[in-house]
Tab-separated table of C-alpha atoms and ligand atoms in Angstrom:
chain	number	residue	atom	x	y	z
R	113	MET	CA	24.158	-60.312	71.010
R	114	SER	CA	21.179	-59.593	73.181
R	115	LEU	CA	19.913	-60.750	76.555
R	116	GLN	CA	16.567	-62.515	76.411
R	117	ASN	CA	13.833	-62.905	79.013
R	118	ILE	CA	13.629	-66.379	80.620
R	119	ILE	CA	10.064	-67.675	80.967
R	120	LEU	CA	9.035	-69.147	84.315
R	121	LEU	CA	6.789	-71.856	85.729
R	122	PRO	CA	3.752	-72.061	85.317
R	123	ASP	CA	4.107	-70.670	81.767
R	124	THR	CA	2.471	-73.375	79.617
R	125	ARG	CA	5.018	-72.826	76.813
R	126	LEU	CA	7.466	-74.800	78.997
R	127	ARG	CA	5.246	-77.840	78.246
R	128	GLN	CA	5.492	-77.458	74.457
R	129	VAL	CA	7.405	-80.019	72.417
R	130	SER	CA	10.004	-78.060	70.418
R	131	GLU	CA	10.361	-78.430	66.637
R	132	PRO	CA	13.479	-79.849	64.939
R	133	VAL	CA	15.718	-77.321	63.177
R	134	GLY	CA	15.920	-77.842	59.396
R	135	MET	CA	19.241	-76.133	58.756
R	136	VAL	CA	21.921	-74.575	60.947
R	137	ASP	CA	22.141	-71.104	59.377
R	138	ASP	CA	23.161	-67.661	60.637
R	139	SER	CA	19.762	-67.056	62.261
R	140	VAL	CA	20.207	-70.263	64.309
R	141	ARG	CA	23.778	-69.239	65.270
R	142	LYS	CA	22.509	-65.774	66.312
R	143	LEU	CA	19.823	-67.424	68.465
R	144	MET	CA	22.472	-69.664	70.083
R	145	ASP	CA	24.649	-66.604	70.820
R	146	ASP	CA	21.688	-64.867	72.496
R	147	MET	CA	20.947	-68.039	74.479
R	148	LEU	CA	24.569	-68.334	75.631
R	149	GLU	CA	24.707	-64.698	76.738
R	150	THR	CA	21.391	-65.109	78.589
R	151	MET	CA	22.665	-68.318	80.238
R	152	TYR	CA	25.969	-66.770	81.426
R	153	ASP	CA	24.135	-63.685	82.689
R	154	ALA	CA	21.574	-65.704	84.706
R	155	PRO	CA	23.943	-67.455	85.622
R	156	GLY	CA	23.286	-71.049	84.599
R	157	ILE	CA	25.103	-74.053	83.122
R	158	GLY	CA	22.589	-74.841	80.386
R	159	LEU	CA	19.671	-73.336	78.491
R	160	ALA	CA	17.082	-74.717	76.063
R	161	ALA	CA	15.548	-72.377	73.443
R	162	ILE	CA	12.033	-72.878	74.846
R	163	GLN	CA	13.209	-71.121	78.032
R	164	ILE	CA	13.404	-67.932	75.941
R	165	ALA	CA	10.055	-68.833	74.320
R	166	VAL	CA	11.518	-70.235	71.079
R	167	ALA	CA	10.140	-73.741	70.427
R	168	LYS	CA	13.153	-75.052	68.482
R	169	ARG	CA	15.338	-78.031	69.397
R	170	ILE	CA	18.387	-75.981	70.375
R	171	VAL	CA	20.486	-76.238	73.559
R	172	VAL	CA	23.556	-74.415	74.836
R	173	CYS	CA	25.570	-75.492	77.859
R	174	ASP	CA	28.822	-74.817	79.665
R	175	VAL	CA	29.629	-76.771	82.812
R	176	SER	CA	33.246	-75.550	83.018
R	177	PRO	CA	34.076	-74.269	86.520
R	178	ARG	CA	33.270	-70.571	87.056
R	179	ALA	CA	32.421	-70.072	83.355
R	180	SER	CA	29.264	-68.219	84.342
R	181	GLU	CA	30.771	-66.230	87.214
R	182	GLU	CA	31.809	-62.618	87.014
R	183	GLU	CA	35.571	-62.259	86.583
R	184	ALA	CA	36.892	-60.305	89.538
R	185	GLU	CA	39.531	-57.685	88.654
R	186	GLY	CA	43.008	-59.161	88.575
R	187	ASN	CA	41.706	-62.704	88.424
R	188	VAL	CA	42.514	-65.126	85.634
R	189	PRO	CA	39.640	-65.011	83.171
R	190	ALA	CA	37.301	-67.986	83.550
R	191	GLU	CA	37.775	-70.525	80.753
R	192	ARG	CA	34.520	-70.691	78.853
R	193	GLU	CA	33.802	-73.979	77.094
R	194	PRO	CA	30.380	-73.587	75.519
R	195	ILE	CA	28.738	-76.473	73.673
R	196	PHE	CA	26.058	-75.726	71.051
R	197	LEU	CA	23.623	-78.526	70.234
R	198	VAL	CA	20.996	-78.540	67.497
R	199	ASN	CA	18.461	-81.404	67.375
R	200	PRO	CA	20.229	-83.279	70.210
R	201	GLU	CA	19.216	-86.879	70.853
R	202	VAL	CA	20.271	-89.291	73.559
R	203	THR	CA	21.613	-92.328	71.670
R	204	TRP	CA	22.840	-94.380	74.646
R	205	VAL	CA	22.495	-94.310	78.446
R	206	SER	CA	24.498	-96.190	81.095
R	207	ASP	CA	22.795	-98.606	83.487
R	208	GLU	CA	24.688	-96.839	86.249
R	209	LYS	CA	22.750	-93.920	87.791
R	210	SER	CA	23.848	-90.758	89.532
R	211	VAL	CA	22.051	-88.246	91.727
R	212	TYR	CA	22.513	-84.474	91.410
R	213	GLU	CA	20.813	-81.597	93.135
R	214	GLU	CA	19.192	-79.885	90.143
R	215	GLY	CA	17.832	-76.418	89.635
R	216	CYS	CA	16.226	-74.699	86.644
R	217	LEU	CA	16.347	-71.080	85.496
R	218	SER	CA	12.600	-71.380	84.769
R	219	ILE	CA	11.942	-72.495	88.383
R	220	PRO	CA	14.221	-70.091	90.303
R	221	GLU	CA	15.436	-70.895	93.809
R	222	PHE	CA	13.968	-74.406	93.902
R	223	TYR	CA	16.408	-77.312	94.090
R	224	ALA	CA	15.857	-81.057	94.369
R	225	GLU	CA	17.796	-84.273	93.917
R	226	VAL	CA	17.142	-86.126	90.661
R	227	GLU	CA	18.424	-89.575	89.691
R	228	ARG	CA	19.395	-90.051	86.044
R	229	PRO	CA	21.727	-92.271	84.015
R	230	ALA	CA	25.311	-91.408	85.045
R	231	ARG	CA	26.656	-91.434	81.471
R	232	VAL	CA	25.043	-90.692	78.111
R	233	LYS	CA	25.931	-90.398	74.446
R	234	VAL	CA	24.249	-87.536	72.647
R	235	GLY	CA	24.123	-87.052	68.871
R	236	PHE	CA	23.506	-83.541	67.525
R	237	LEU	CA	24.369	-80.984	64.853
R	238	ASN	CA	27.105	-78.575	65.947
R	239	ARG	CA	27.353	-74.829	65.235
R	240	ALA	CA	28.692	-75.604	61.760
R	241	GLY	CA	25.766	-77.945	61.023
R	242	GLU	CA	27.967	-81.070	61.156
R	243	ARG	CA	26.867	-84.331	62.837
R	244	GLN	CA	28.680	-84.849	66.121
R	245	GLU	CA	28.418	-87.260	69.048
R	246	ILE	CA	29.656	-86.697	72.565
R	247	GLU	CA	29.911	-89.046	75.497
R	248	ALA	CA	29.298	-87.254	78.783
R	249	ASP	CA	29.478	-88.094	82.459
R	250	GLY	CA	29.203	-86.141	85.699
R	251	LEU	CA	27.473	-82.751	85.662
R	252	LEU	CA	27.532	-82.535	81.836
R	253	ALA	CA	25.585	-85.805	81.523
R	254	THR	CA	22.952	-84.495	83.949
R	255	CYS	CA	22.818	-81.084	82.277
R	256	LEU	CA	22.352	-82.546	78.772
R	257	GLN	CA	19.515	-84.799	79.983
R	258	HIS	CA	17.871	-81.837	81.775
R	259	GLU	CA	18.079	-79.729	78.574
R	260	ILE	CA	16.842	-82.473	76.221
R	261	ASP	CA	13.901	-82.956	78.615
R	262	HIS	CA	13.042	-79.245	78.062
R	263	LEU	CA	12.841	-79.880	74.298
R	264	ASN	CA	10.157	-82.468	75.057
R	265	GLY	CA	8.225	-80.247	77.491
R	266	VAL	CA	9.606	-82.123	80.501
R	267	LEU	CA	10.863	-80.311	83.626
R	268	PHE	CA	13.129	-81.667	86.367
R	269	ILE	CA	10.215	-81.440	88.819
R	270	ASP	CA	8.565	-84.219	86.770
R	271	HIS	CA	11.272	-86.524	88.186
R	272	ILE	CA	10.540	-85.768	91.875
R	273	SER	CA	7.685	-86.863	94.148
R	274	ARG	CA	4.159	-85.722	93.257
R	275	LEU	CA	3.806	-84.035	96.654
R	276	LYS	CA	6.945	-81.904	96.152
R	277	ARG	CA	6.022	-81.170	92.527
R	278	GLU	CA	2.493	-80.014	93.365
R	279	ARG	CA	3.851	-77.878	96.201
R	280	VAL	CA	6.354	-76.051	93.958
R	281	ILE	CA	3.811	-75.580	91.134
R	282	LYS	CA	1.335	-74.026	93.619
R	283	LYS	CA	4.040	-71.682	94.918
R	284	PHE	CA	4.875	-70.472	91.393
R	285	GLU	CA	1.181	-70.122	90.440
R	286	LYS	CA	0.668	-67.934	93.481
R	287	GLU	CA	3.757	-65.866	92.628
R	288	ALA	CA	2.518	-65.407	89.012
R	289	ARG	CA	-0.885	-64.212	90.283
R	290	ARG	CA	0.857	-61.774	92.638
R	291	ARG	CA	2.847	-60.384	89.673
R	292	GLY	CA	-0.415	-60.242	87.729
R	293	ASP	CA	0.532	-62.474	84.798
H	580	GNR	O1	21.831	-73.691	85.705
H	580	GNR	C1	21.385	-74.843	85.812
H	580	GNR	N1	21.946	-75.689	86.717
H	580	GNR	C2	21.674	-77.042	86.772
H	580	GNR	C3	22.114	-77.746	87.880
H	580	GNR	C4	21.901	-79.108	87.974
H	580	GNR	C5	21.261	-79.762	86.951
H	580	GNR	C6	20.797	-79.075	85.840
H	580	GNR	C7	21.011	-77.717	85.745
H	580	GNR	S1	20.479	-76.863	84.325
H	580	GNR	C8	20.230	-75.267	84.994
H	580	GNR	C9	19.876	-74.264	83.911
H	580	GNR	C10	18.565	-74.641	83.263
H	580	GNR	O2	17.497	-74.430	83.746
H	580	GNR	N2	18.632	-75.269	82.125
H	580	GNR	O3	17.515	-75.655	81.517
H	581	NI	NI1	16.051	-75.989	83.126
């Protein structure tokens, strides 16, 4: 497994629409393993392949408590419950909404409240390439919607006010210029 670099706003690749995966083979599973390691290291609760500059419709997530935290010596190991999703699609959303304070590993240290459907059903191919559907609520529902947005070039800042969005984009453009990229 290897840690990958996470691309940041205003990298235009974050606006690309990712391509469907034809077959879940060992190269796809290797990519998912690299994504999961990169996500836990960050730490984060979800990651879309485009965040490591791979424009394929692949998502990993793990919203289990403390899964991404370092295990302190003598502590019970954190229970990791990763989910691997290839070509995920939202097949149903609830009318009920919920609001979460969201963040994004590609927009570090910026957080804002986003309203989304409280529950969703998502169809996808699992690690074995089999069709699967999950019904999610709570943080997982929000995380899956945030990740599927990434596959379509959509960022959580697209769901906040234009004033706040333009302010955060300017800040990251300035930071990128300062770094010289
Ligand atoms: O680590 C992450 N936390 C988070 C918190 C609230 C809503 C969505 C997320 S996803 C984010 C990781 C990320 O950027 N995934 O694309
Ligand atoms: Ni994100």
